[in-house]
XYZ file of C-alpha atoms in Angstrom:
654
model
C 7.599 76.129 57.367
C 7.016 73.682 59.930
C 8.146 70.037 59.959
C 4.513 69.060 59.669
C 3.998 70.882 56.634
C 7.168 69.569 54.975
C 5.799 66.106 55.167
C 2.272 67.196 54.246
C 3.717 68.520 50.986
C 6.220 65.811 50.456
C 3.521 63.366 51.083
C 1.432 65.539 48.590
C 4.361 65.486 46.047
C 4.891 62.119 46.247
C 0.982 60.903 45.652
C 0.778 63.430 42.799
C 4.232 61.857 41.426
C 2.653 58.542 41.410
C -0.535 59.531 40.242
C 1.378 61.224 36.813
C 3.284 58.079 37.078
C 0.274 55.782 36.853
C -1.020 57.730 33.836
C 2.281 58.178 32.240
C 2.167 53.737 32.506
C -1.309 53.718 31.311
C -0.472 56.063 27.875
C 2.729 54.002 27.115
C 0.422 50.893 27.504
C -2.552 52.053 25.371
C 0.091 53.249 22.912
C 1.692 49.829 22.868
C -1.671 48.150 22.113
C -2.372 50.940 19.501
C 1.211 50.596 18.138
C 0.703 46.676 17.707
C -1.773 46.450 14.564
C -1.397 46.386 11.084
C -4.329 47.413 8.337
C -3.955 47.169 4.584
C -3.659 49.338 2.049
C -7.747 49.151 1.564
C -7.953 49.408 5.433
C -10.066 46.323 4.783
C -8.194 43.864 6.909
C -6.620 44.682 10.314
C -4.142 42.591 12.338
C -3.798 43.664 16.251
C -0.976 42.096 18.637
C -1.119 42.236 22.237
C 0.843 40.219 25.237
C -1.449 39.491 27.996
C 0.256 39.591 31.173
C -2.267 37.205 32.810
C -1.134 34.683 30.756
C 2.272 34.219 31.594
C 3.400 36.896 28.980
C 2.049 35.075 26.035
C 1.243 36.820 22.814
C -1.711 36.487 21.179
C -2.862 37.985 17.282
C -6.401 38.358 15.784
C -7.587 39.360 12.643
C -10.832 41.323 11.917
C -12.335 42.648 8.424
C -14.068 45.489 7.641
C -17.762 44.609 6.221
C -19.327 47.649 5.324
C -18.251 50.041 7.423
C -17.380 47.969 10.667
C -14.913 45.553 11.656
C -15.907 42.258 12.462
C -13.464 39.570 13.989
C -12.610 36.595 11.726
C -9.979 35.664 13.371
C -10.172 35.484 17.261
C -7.491 35.985 19.687
C -5.096 33.050 18.755
C -1.824 32.343 20.346
C 2.005 32.803 18.854
C 5.156 31.076 19.919
C 7.703 29.097 18.872
C 10.431 26.296 20.445
C 13.818 25.642 20.116
C 15.686 22.651 21.779
C 17.202 25.040 23.680
C 15.038 28.079 23.947
C 11.911 28.770 24.385
C 9.896 31.331 22.793
C 6.465 31.374 24.766
C 6.848 34.018 27.496
C 7.698 37.655 25.672
C 8.559 40.995 25.961
C 7.580 43.390 23.636
C 10.924 45.517 22.383
C 9.788 47.502 19.731
C 8.538 47.559 15.855
C 9.989 48.549 12.550
C 7.899 51.080 10.041
C 5.514 50.138 8.164
C 6.990 48.872 4.627
C 4.731 49.331 1.777
C 4.413 45.390 -0.174
C 3.858 45.901 -4.263
C 3.954 42.249 -5.544
C 3.917 42.019 -9.284
C 5.013 39.176 -11.331
C 4.504 36.643 -14.080
C 3.135 33.354 -13.671
C 3.424 30.373 -16.281
C 0.813 28.485 -14.687
C -1.732 29.132 -12.553
C -5.107 31.329 -12.556
C -3.700 34.126 -14.174
C -0.569 35.403 -16.200
C 0.050 38.688 -14.448
C 0.090 38.347 -10.563
C -0.632 41.519 -8.334
C -1.369 42.226 -4.859
C -0.890 45.239 -2.440
C 0.064 44.752 1.394
C 2.068 46.111 4.325
C 4.166 44.902 6.407
C 5.490 45.362 9.959
C 8.172 43.913 11.872
C 7.206 42.811 15.570
C 10.278 42.863 18.322
C 10.802 40.089 21.400
C 12.628 38.583 23.675
C 12.551 35.807 25.846
C 13.357 35.732 29.773
C 17.419 34.897 28.351
C 17.214 38.017 26.315
C 17.050 35.836 22.979
C 15.488 37.924 20.209
C 12.250 36.734 17.909
C 11.052 38.858 15.438
C 6.982 38.685 14.238
C 6.973 39.493 10.313
C 3.173 40.703 9.588
C 1.949 41.153 5.889
C -1.903 42.467 5.898
C -2.816 42.240 1.938
C -6.124 43.786 0.636
C -7.013 40.414 0.245
C -5.104 38.710 3.050
C -2.933 38.000 6.191
C 0.762 36.130 6.091
C 2.952 36.091 9.188
C 6.507 34.431 9.949
C 8.737 33.825 12.391
C 12.249 34.988 12.735
C 15.599 34.228 14.543
C 17.392 37.336 13.782
C 20.754 36.240 15.475
C 23.810 34.700 13.865
C 24.999 31.320 14.702
C 27.488 28.940 13.020
C 25.998 25.856 14.970
C 22.647 24.234 13.554
C 19.926 25.090 15.829
C 16.769 22.363 16.291
C 13.473 23.959 16.029
C 11.199 21.382 17.639
C 7.614 23.199 17.900
C 5.483 25.873 17.499
C 2.571 27.109 20.069
C 0.829 28.823 16.899
C -2.703 28.078 17.232
C -5.944 29.269 15.424
C -9.241 29.591 17.125
C -12.049 28.455 15.099
C -15.381 28.917 17.763
C -17.229 25.485 17.693
C -20.795 26.270 15.450
C -18.298 27.745 12.832
C -19.015 26.223 9.184
C -15.821 24.398 7.684
C -14.310 22.418 5.217
C -11.443 20.770 6.391
C -9.655 17.939 5.466
C -8.816 15.084 7.592
C -4.339 14.511 7.304
C -2.809 12.147 4.972
C 0.879 12.223 3.629
C -0.498 11.921 0.208
C -2.936 14.691 1.046
C -6.047 12.607 -0.526
C -9.085 12.773 1.455
C -12.273 14.825 1.075
C -12.869 18.150 2.826
C -16.521 17.057 4.520
C -18.355 20.313 5.808
C -18.805 20.440 9.632
C -19.766 22.790 12.456
C -17.224 21.222 15.079
C -13.822 20.384 15.227
C -14.487 16.567 15.026
C -12.454 14.605 12.521
C -14.140 11.892 11.010
C -10.887 9.666 10.915
C -10.858 9.635 14.853
C -7.662 11.384 15.080
C -6.889 14.906 15.535
C -4.782 15.961 12.517
C -5.799 18.374 9.811
C -4.246 19.368 6.504
C -3.650 22.407 4.817
C -5.521 24.331 3.345
C -8.620 24.657 6.061
C -11.739 26.822 4.585
C -14.083 28.428 6.971
C -16.941 30.760 7.162
C -18.114 33.569 9.545
C -21.854 32.512 9.679
C -23.243 35.914 10.697
C -21.459 37.433 7.813
C -20.453 36.080 4.387
C -16.630 36.690 5.344
C -14.654 33.383 4.344
C -10.751 32.567 5.705
C -8.517 29.997 3.824
C -5.783 28.936 6.036
C -2.474 27.556 4.669
C 1.608 28.141 3.966
C 3.578 29.127 1.716
C 7.490 29.907 0.786
C 8.841 26.617 2.330
C 12.550 26.088 1.599
C 15.026 23.585 2.512
C 15.325 24.864 5.689
C 11.858 24.016 6.661
C 9.555 20.996 6.968
C 5.540 21.604 5.847
C 3.360 21.528 8.850
C -0.504 20.474 9.831
C -3.016 21.355 12.185
C -4.060 19.501 15.177
C -7.011 20.324 17.848
C -6.109 17.541 20.309
C -6.420 20.071 23.112
C -9.129 21.613 22.162
C -11.609 20.798 19.763
C -11.953 24.620 18.351
C -8.175 25.276 18.638
C -6.048 24.584 15.901
C -1.928 24.536 16.849
C 0.201 24.425 14.103
C 1.705 21.295 14.182
C 5.156 19.646 12.751
C 5.432 16.246 11.443
C 6.649 13.353 13.340
C 10.037 11.953 12.203
C 9.931 8.491 10.625
C 12.869 7.272 13.034
C 12.128 7.997 16.825
C 8.389 9.656 15.681
C 9.529 13.467 17.256
C 8.481 16.691 15.790
C 10.718 18.454 14.609
C 10.890 21.668 12.760
C 14.242 22.012 10.897
C 17.676 21.656 11.924
C 19.487 24.728 10.633
C 21.937 27.689 11.025
C 20.594 31.333 12.265
C 19.354 33.534 11.352
C 15.998 31.415 9.948
C 12.788 32.268 9.003
C 9.694 30.430 9.352
C 7.466 29.602 6.068
C 4.557 32.132 5.819
C 1.207 31.400 7.592
C -1.069 32.350 4.927
C -4.718 33.366 5.302
C -7.131 34.260 2.363
C -10.115 36.392 3.533
C -13.161 38.046 1.532
C -15.894 36.686 -0.215
C -15.630 33.497 -1.963
C -14.611 35.171 -5.115
C -11.436 36.685 -2.969
C -10.922 32.975 -2.192
C -10.938 31.489 -5.258
C -9.040 33.974 -7.290
C -6.273 34.646 -4.822
C -2.576 34.179 -5.185
C -1.473 34.847 -1.863
C 0.462 31.320 -1.463
C 2.495 33.031 -4.352
C 2.272 36.162 -3.421
C 4.598 35.397 -0.041
C 6.791 33.129 -2.341
C 10.120 33.537 -3.705
C 10.179 34.771 -6.767
C 11.500 33.060 -9.842
C 15.169 31.444 -9.325
C 15.323 30.483 -12.890
C 17.366 32.404 -15.608
C 15.727 31.262 -18.647
C 11.998 29.457 -18.942
C 11.365 30.044 -22.638
C 11.489 25.983 -22.874
C 8.697 25.469 -20.231
C 5.365 24.571 -22.158
C 2.378 23.767 -20.102
C -0.437 21.721 -21.991
C -2.962 19.115 -21.753
C -1.552 15.602 -21.399
C -2.967 11.882 -22.884
C -2.675 9.403 -19.578
C -3.175 5.686 -19.882
C -3.027 4.619 -16.047
C -6.794 5.247 -15.458
C -8.834 3.239 -18.197
C -6.682 -0.107 -17.322
C -5.530 0.352 -13.643
C -2.171 -0.274 -15.229
C 1.237 2.006 -16.181
C 2.644 1.872 -19.485
C 4.119 -1.799 -19.805
C 2.148 -2.711 -23.164
C 4.289 -0.820 -26.059
C 1.233 -1.263 -28.311
C -1.291 1.087 -25.709
C 1.512 3.623 -25.099
C 1.223 3.832 -29.260
C -3.085 4.327 -28.698
C -2.394 6.930 -26.721
C 0.599 8.809 -28.504
C -2.322 8.524 -31.475
C -4.769 10.261 -29.017
C -2.515 12.996 -28.409
C -2.500 13.754 -32.076
C -6.005 13.268 -32.757
C -6.766 15.878 -30.045
C -3.968 18.354 -30.240
C -2.420 17.974 -27.277
C 1.481 18.463 -26.837
C 2.010 15.944 -24.516
C 1.599 12.145 -23.296
C 2.790 10.369 -20.127
C 4.311 7.535 -20.156
C 3.552 6.088 -16.667
C 5.009 3.189 -14.547
C 6.232 -0.224 -15.518
C 7.936 1.707 -18.898
C 11.081 -0.354 -17.403
C 9.361 -3.249 -18.442
C 7.882 -2.711 -21.660
C 7.022 -5.070 -24.153
C 4.601 -6.064 -26.661
C 6.746 -4.636 -29.836
C 8.617 -2.091 -28.227
C 10.356 -0.945 -25.401
C 10.761 2.915 -23.908
C 13.232 4.257 -26.499
C 10.963 2.635 -29.515
C 8.376 4.298 -27.529
C 9.717 7.559 -27.524
C 10.347 7.562 -31.020
C 7.079 6.823 -32.016
C 6.121 10.161 -29.736
C 8.301 12.324 -31.336
C 7.672 10.864 -34.886
C 4.002 12.299 -34.488
C 4.825 15.468 -32.971
C 3.791 14.523 -29.217
C 6.220 15.171 -26.138
C 6.670 12.245 -23.896
C 6.950 12.482 -20.248
C 7.514 9.950 -18.121
C 6.964 8.822 -14.568
C 9.463 8.078 -11.394
C 8.858 6.418 -8.057
C 10.520 8.661 -5.466
C 12.090 5.459 -4.089
C 10.953 7.081 -0.219
C 7.442 5.373 0.206
C 5.925 2.808 -1.672
C 8.686 1.022 -3.027
C 6.520 -1.690 -5.643
C 5.908 0.368 -8.476
C 8.943 0.554 -10.678
C 11.067 1.968 -11.617
C 12.664 2.742 -7.749
C 15.643 4.683 -6.653
C 16.602 6.512 -9.729
C 16.243 9.830 -8.386
C 17.303 9.828 -4.827
C 21.061 11.035 -4.874
C 22.769 13.940 -6.990
C 24.772 11.598 -8.886
C 21.817 9.381 -9.752
C 19.877 12.075 -10.870
C 22.106 13.677 -13.552
C 22.936 10.408 -14.847
C 18.766 9.702 -15.372
C 17.888 13.320 -16.603
C 21.334 13.221 -19.148
C 19.930 10.247 -20.836
C 16.492 11.263 -20.538
C 17.553 14.521 -22.863
C 19.275 11.931 -25.244
C 16.098 9.826 -25.382
C 13.947 12.968 -26.227
C 11.820 13.254 -22.572
C 10.410 16.580 -21.237
C 9.583 16.015 -18.376
C 8.943 14.064 -15.162
C 6.159 12.845 -12.623
C 7.754 11.906 -9.412
C 5.534 9.541 -7.448
C 5.121 8.463 -3.466
C 7.179 10.586 -1.532
C 7.182 9.810 2.044
C 6.175 12.632 4.277
C 6.245 16.614 4.984
C 9.408 16.456 6.798
C 12.759 18.572 6.370
C 14.610 15.826 4.408
C 11.541 15.578 2.116
C 10.985 19.333 1.223
C 15.040 19.535 0.558
C 14.190 16.197 -1.732
C 11.673 18.011 -3.700
C 13.460 21.424 -3.955
C 16.639 19.015 -5.293
C 14.472 17.325 -7.836
C 13.314 21.273 -9.215
C 16.956 22.582 -9.152
C 18.369 19.194 -11.256
C 15.051 18.938 -13.046
C 15.546 22.759 -14.247
C 19.476 22.034 -15.567
C 18.315 19.377 -18.223
C 14.941 21.565 -19.361
C 12.629 18.995 -17.648
C 9.009 19.876 -16.729
C 7.973 18.519 -13.083
C 4.898 16.805 -11.778
C 4.721 15.912 -7.945
C 2.244 12.914 -7.432
C 1.532 11.116 -4.460
C 2.856 14.520 -2.808
C 2.776 17.615 -0.357
C 0.285 20.339 -1.130
C 1.516 23.094 -3.217
C 3.154 26.171 -0.971
C 4.248 28.385 -3.915
C 7.267 26.353 -5.401
C 5.368 26.875 -9.013
C 6.304 30.747 -8.533
C 9.855 30.069 -7.405
C 10.581 27.039 -9.907
C 7.880 27.649 -12.504
C 9.275 24.363 -14.451
C 6.694 22.880 -11.885
C 3.694 22.612 -13.447
C 1.406 20.830 -11.452
C 1.062 18.379 -8.162
C -1.479 15.937 -7.051
C -2.284 16.298 -3.353
C -5.978 15.791 -4.290
C -8.699 12.365 -3.700
C -8.524 13.070 -7.547
C -10.123 10.731 -10.372
C -8.015 7.710 -10.211
C -9.331 7.086 -6.889
C -12.568 5.116 -9.395
C -9.556 2.626 -9.310
C -9.337 1.962 -6.143
C -12.192 2.448 -3.987
C -16.416 2.701 -4.536
C -16.010 5.619 -2.311
C -15.632 8.090 -4.936
C -19.037 7.160 -7.486
C -21.400 8.912 -4.394
C -19.144 11.625 -3.336
C -17.557 13.121 -6.424
C -20.265 16.228 -7.105
C -20.384 17.106 -3.375
C -16.317 16.563 -3.427
C -16.069 18.236 -7.344
C -17.849 21.292 -5.887
C -15.981 21.744 -2.754
C -12.166 21.606 -4.823
C -12.301 24.951 -6.280
C -12.649 26.495 -2.907
C -9.819 24.202 -1.056
C -7.499 22.773 -2.348
C -7.189 23.967 -6.439
C -6.955 27.407 -4.482
C -3.292 26.946 -3.404
C -1.760 25.551 -6.795
C -2.369 23.443 -9.950
C -4.000 20.396 -9.308
C -3.478 17.132 -10.950
C -6.766 15.643 -10.911
C -6.645 13.769 -13.869
C -10.305 14.454 -14.774
C -13.090 14.453 -17.232
C -13.259 10.786 -18.214
C -16.601 9.575 -19.045
C -16.471 5.827 -19.300
C -16.534 3.652 -16.396
C -12.727 2.071 -14.810
C -13.057 -0.081 -11.909
C -15.887 1.530 -9.922
C -18.610 3.534 -12.066
C -19.322 7.448 -12.198
C -22.578 8.704 -11.519
C -21.921 12.109 -12.300
C -22.820 13.241 -15.980
C -21.312 13.858 -18.979
C -21.779 17.330 -18.970
C -20.267 17.159 -15.507
C -17.164 15.498 -16.449
C -16.330 17.659 -19.640
C -16.723 20.741 -17.325
C -14.255 19.795 -14.650
C -11.436 20.741 -17.491
C -12.252 24.077 -16.767
C -13.120 24.237 -13.092
C -9.853 22.492 -12.341
C -6.712 24.446 -13.182
C -3.299 22.084 -13.630
C -0.628 23.873 -15.975
C -0.607 20.228 -16.870
C -3.953 18.833 -17.357
C -4.071 15.258 -17.772
C -7.130 13.555 -19.601
C -7.406 10.169 -18.015
C -10.134 8.333 -20.315
C -9.834 5.778 -22.799
C -8.927 6.938 -26.043
C -12.622 5.284 -27.555
C -14.325 7.634 -25.196
C -12.789 10.788 -26.585
C -13.166 9.552 -30.264
C -16.928 8.318 -29.367
C -17.673 12.091 -28.126
C -20.449 14.204 -30.145
C -18.235 17.276 -32.375
C -19.291 19.899 -30.207
C -17.593 18.019 -26.663
C -14.832 16.821 -28.943
C -14.130 20.179 -30.325
C -14.264 22.229 -27.386
C -11.212 19.426 -25.950
C -9.010 19.287 -28.619
C -5.987 22.120 -28.408
C -7.409 22.521 -25.121
C -5.563 25.244 -22.951
C -4.173 24.546 -19.676
C -2.572 27.802 -18.729
C -5.292 30.985 -18.351
C -4.245 34.571 -18.354
C -6.982 35.207 -15.768
C -9.519 33.675 -13.343
C -13.128 34.606 -11.915
C -15.716 33.122 -9.914
C -18.995 33.382 -11.293
C -21.059 31.509 -8.526
C -20.567 29.219 -5.989
C -20.715 27.386 -2.712
C -18.648 24.422 -1.418
C -20.157 21.131 -1.865
C -23.397 22.781 -4.041
C -22.277 24.781 -6.899
C -19.690 26.567 -8.581
C -19.409 28.623 -11.968
C -15.757 29.870 -12.963
C -14.882 31.604 -16.147
C -10.944 31.491 -17.405
C -9.655 33.634 -20.120
C -7.505 32.766 -22.945
C -6.139 35.465 -24.999
C -9.377 37.008 -26.078
C -11.342 34.029 -25.408
C -13.266 32.984 -21.781
C -13.931 29.062 -20.951
C -16.453 29.259 -18.598
C -18.001 26.096 -16.733
C -20.247 25.007 -13.860
C -21.144 21.446 -11.768
C -23.878 20.614 -9.695
C -22.965 19.187 -6.455
C -26.172 18.656 -5.482
C -28.444 15.132 -5.747
C -31.198 16.978 -7.487
C -31.523 19.206 -10.232
C -30.227 22.692 -10.205
C -30.244 25.622 -12.243
C -27.392 27.868 -12.190
C -27.220 31.089 -13.446
C -24.382 32.761 -15.207
C -24.049 37.040 -14.690
C -21.695 37.765 -17.530
C -20.483 40.970 -15.656
C -16.787 39.741 -16.027
C -16.969 40.213 -19.996
C -15.602 43.236 -21.436
C -18.065 45.780 -23.687
C -19.174 44.017 -26.761
C -20.882 41.384 -28.263
C -19.888 37.594 -27.852
C -20.959 34.088 -28.830
C -21.302 31.407 -26.138
C -20.822 28.201 -27.741
C -22.610 26.176 -24.931
C -22.750 22.614 -23.851
C -24.882 21.328 -21.521
C -26.267 18.516 -19.770
C -29.067 16.442 -22.542
C -31.934 14.396 -22.068
C -30.117 11.847 -19.826
C -26.468 11.905 -18.135
C -24.797 10.505 -21.189
C -26.208 13.067 -23.600
C -25.210 16.830 -24.428
C -27.247 19.932 -25.484
C -25.152 21.891 -27.666
C -26.053 25.610 -29.167
C -25.072 28.853 -29.738
C -25.907 32.463 -27.712
C -25.473 35.531 -28.148
C -24.430 37.354 -24.906
C -23.076 40.394 -23.434
C -21.762 42.038 -20.409
C -24.251 42.544 -17.885
C -26.801 39.778 -19.104
C -27.682 36.549 -17.227
C -28.453 32.999 -18.262
C -29.693 30.709 -16.409
C -28.378 27.062 -17.330
C -30.809 23.416 -16.635
C -28.313 21.333 -15.178
C -29.247 17.308 -13.949
C -28.581 16.084 -10.563
C -24.724 16.150 -10.339
C -24.668 17.761 -13.596
C -23.185 20.997 -14.923
C -22.428 22.672 -18.118
C -19.104 23.983 -20.045
C -18.600 26.899 -22.811
C -16.378 29.058 -25.067
C -17.213 32.762 -25.286
C -15.612 34.268 -28.205
C -15.702 37.956 -29.123
C -17.552 38.990 -32.209
C -17.383 42.716 -32.274
C -15.893 44.909 -29.532
C -16.685 48.916 -28.332
């Protein structure tokens, strides 16, 4: 063979080899992209990850939802990444993935939307390394009704590492309808509907949870986070760079205004970033926040008893300084068959016939369990008592005393933010309160992030612009109806909500919601401790039917169903207790509205509906008993800003 022929053969062989390499490379990349996806067991939700060479090896993910037969993108490509003070995980190389692990969450809750919670999902760990060969895992779970993911630093380190920043950024395109709350430390703001990312508070910080709707399709997404431990701060969203890009952002430290997520040893995993996805009933009925949180850490929970509470503060804009007024609220609890009375701030200065121990003795003599308020000692220090819980030693002393005088639970108020030290403080209070069998209510606090599963004596959390704001500003008067019909789709989804509802009289600023609307809040708003806030005379003077409806009112539920609704316009919710269903609806509009109840949620059989609807005016009721059964529908006329309530009792089952 001539040398020329040899050269030609070598050239042809090299070209063929290069072509094969290109084909092989393409196949590897194709498989690589296909491998980086995860689908829910019911195949409705899909997550896809990819590394973009064009964007400096940044990692992105997107979420799609199968509506009918095709997938619709519900979260466009959104950036992933996280930084340590000494290591960057912004440019990443994919190194492998785990096998799919089937997830089956099956557990009991003491308070919440339902007693028995169950969810199915699939989990996969995607592994990466940065330019210095340091490892990062991103764990995704795709459930039948949502998505959750967390960052994991798998390496061991005895030295503390500073987690400084997340690069996680969610894309919500301009024009998308959204209900997002401007961030406040207390989470006491409205959720205004908007089609842009413009913050009415003229900053760029937004609190969780954040709700949005895919405009072309009836698909909804609620973003939040869960599973926070002592090794985390809580986070917010910030869209200061681009209005459609919401970056997961850590809170500023109080001393130096730097944003720090955690100081921790490795290995470390972040909180779960959660996305409840589906129709509105999927959102409202979701347990995703507790699904991904740690399971119950208490050996014995028999002492934990949720229930209704008579509450003194709202009517007088004062705490429990007056012993005789405390007695009035104990007597109210007796009359209404509510198990608890809350002794609020100023109890350390109680006079007018008795002190705190006298009040607790009186309550116990009537069969009522007293709860007591505390200032956390970290924020607003004027309301007393202050600084009785700040250290473990102080808590031990205080909680032992509460056991001695017969207090059953604590309400802790005025927390100073979402930093890691505050997360640890919350959890330390929960741990120590459990040792003394004290139930807990966090007020002036962060939103629920799954602790009610881990520490089931956490009964409720405020973190809401609630009825006590009638004492502070005139704003709620005109906004309450819209606000109340937005909360079931936003704040109350992620956990029990201490709104302090059902106030018929006026405090400092008036209501314009109807009595029917106010009564309905008892069912529409879920809270393990439901604090009924009005003065005793308002409840004593109710007509027989609404008064009986509130007597012995349950604050825990076997199941929850959204019957109908749209944020800010209307909501109808049914909650099951034993064999009965409590049902309620709210009109969020300033015009009359007909609400339609579909009884498909009932089992087969005959039922009586004891209906309490708006009467001829905003301060009257129209009560009647109707026979209903599965599959039927009824229309209920609601006044402007009105509502209805009902108790459905089984007559005969089949």
